[in-house]
XYZ file of C-alpha atoms in Angstrom:
152
model
C 87.188 -87.681 72.896
C 88.729 -86.856 76.275
C 88.102 -83.630 78.209
C 91.157 -81.810 76.809
C 90.075 -82.521 73.226
C 86.577 -81.198 74.028
C 88.029 -78.046 75.505
C 90.252 -77.504 72.473
C 87.313 -78.034 70.092
C 85.187 -75.600 72.110
C 87.947 -72.956 72.046
C 88.326 -73.354 68.263
C 84.571 -73.076 67.703
C 84.411 -70.002 69.932
C 87.209 -68.414 67.884
C 85.374 -69.096 64.641
C 82.153 -67.646 66.034
C 83.970 -64.531 67.237
C 85.692 -64.104 63.856
C 82.321 -64.399 62.105
C 80.707 -61.815 64.357
C 83.650 -59.426 63.857
C 83.191 -59.729 60.097
C 79.573 -58.648 60.484
C 80.529 -55.668 62.636
C 83.203 -54.612 60.152
C 80.937 -54.878 57.081
C 81.605 -52.024 54.692
C 79.159 -49.130 54.447
C 76.774 -49.288 51.484
C 76.005 -46.217 49.343
C 73.049 -45.926 46.998
C 70.696 -43.468 45.332
C 66.894 -43.245 45.554
C 64.809 -41.360 42.960
C 61.827 -39.402 44.348
C 58.731 -38.667 42.235
C 55.031 -37.969 42.496
C 54.174 -41.207 40.703
C 55.481 -43.192 43.694
C 53.090 -41.446 46.103
C 50.037 -43.435 47.251
C 47.827 -42.310 45.616
C 50.050 -40.848 42.843
C 50.493 -37.069 42.720
C 50.621 -35.040 39.481
C 53.703 -32.871 39.945
C 56.779 -31.617 38.131
C 58.606 -32.062 41.427
C 61.379 -34.575 41.819
C 64.246 -35.434 44.072
C 67.252 -37.630 44.560
C 68.465 -39.124 47.827
C 72.084 -40.181 48.208
C 72.228 -42.569 51.155
C 75.027 -44.335 52.985
C 74.251 -47.073 55.496
C 76.832 -48.593 57.843
C 75.532 -52.024 58.933
C 78.045 -52.219 61.785
C 76.795 -49.063 63.503
C 73.310 -48.939 61.866
C 73.984 -45.269 61.008
C 72.319 -43.951 57.874
C 73.408 -40.616 56.367
C 71.610 -38.725 53.645
C 71.824 -35.851 51.220
C 68.517 -35.236 49.445
C 68.113 -32.719 46.655
C 64.686 -31.411 45.701
C 63.598 -29.612 42.549
C 60.478 -28.116 40.954
C 58.143 -28.841 43.874
C 54.694 -27.266 43.561
C 55.129 -25.354 46.829
C 57.366 -24.993 49.849
C 58.464 -28.310 51.402
C 57.207 -28.685 54.969
C 58.697 -31.966 56.209
C 60.409 -35.166 55.116
C 60.674 -38.631 56.663
C 61.634 -42.262 56.246
C 58.478 -44.412 56.530
C 58.116 -48.154 57.010
C 57.571 -50.979 56.882
C 56.000 -50.763 53.416
C 56.502 -52.177 49.988
C 55.902 -49.999 46.902
C 52.253 -48.968 46.663
C 51.660 -49.172 50.435
C 51.752 -46.463 53.089
C 53.299 -46.759 56.551
C 54.091 -44.772 59.655
C 57.015 -42.378 60.097
C 60.217 -44.109 61.278
C 62.867 -41.372 61.062
C 62.543 -37.612 60.630
C 64.734 -36.334 57.808
C 63.774 -32.700 58.370
C 63.895 -30.944 61.698
C 60.486 -30.316 63.196
C 61.343 -26.706 64.007
C 63.194 -25.568 60.882
C 62.424 -24.633 57.294
C 63.459 -27.142 54.634
C 66.030 -26.093 52.111
C 67.579 -28.331 49.485
C 69.798 -30.205 49.955
C 68.502 -31.899 53.103
C 71.411 -33.435 54.998
C 71.587 -35.490 58.129
C 72.057 -38.834 59.789
C 70.353 -41.162 62.265
C 71.038 -44.424 64.021
C 68.414 -47.007 63.122
C 67.036 -49.597 65.513
C 67.890 -53.190 64.599
C 64.322 -53.682 63.284
C 64.453 -50.470 61.217
C 67.865 -51.462 59.820
C 66.391 -54.774 58.709
C 63.464 -52.963 57.018
C 65.913 -50.657 55.249
C 68.051 -53.564 54.006
C 65.019 -55.480 52.728
C 63.530 -52.560 50.762
C 60.631 -51.904 53.147
C 61.280 -48.205 53.781
C 60.515 -45.171 51.669
C 61.297 -41.469 51.762
C 58.380 -39.029 51.656
C 58.630 -35.269 51.125
C 55.564 -33.216 52.104
C 54.721 -29.735 50.777
C 52.146 -27.053 51.544
C 50.247 -27.981 48.375
C 50.465 -31.731 49.124
C 50.468 -32.181 52.913
C 50.234 -35.992 52.635
C 53.331 -36.037 50.404
C 54.311 -34.692 47.004
C 57.254 -36.929 46.122
C 58.287 -40.304 47.390
C 60.972 -42.893 46.735
C 61.220 -46.535 47.775
C 64.584 -47.229 49.401
C 65.984 -50.219 47.540
C 69.576 -50.977 48.567
C 71.845 -52.240 45.820
C 71.905 -56.009 45.386
C 75.126 -57.920 45.890
C 77.392 -58.949 43.012
């Protein structure tokens, strides 16, 4: 191969690489639902409380948005977070505050955050969970493992 053929091959490969990276950036947002219950707490909590989190994650921007509804909690909710990395049955540190630190929690909880690349990877591999704390259960009353939908 002469120099001009090498240059042409390099330009074509660069174009393919750029097209591939653009496809990643333009990946469609993913929406999914997470059920929250006392049985998912570690250790499990006996409660009539429950919740449902509707999440949308945009892999191109790493923005996650949420609407979380709560019902029948044993007492007033005090805070809510995403925790990770953790598989079901394990506890982990707070990654993202769902509730505001200076405001009362009222259902539905709504908000959004931009995840770090590492946190986005944890989210996409099912290693994050949502935890809702209450006055009666300060360590958490209901919890739900965030398991994104699997591909087709």
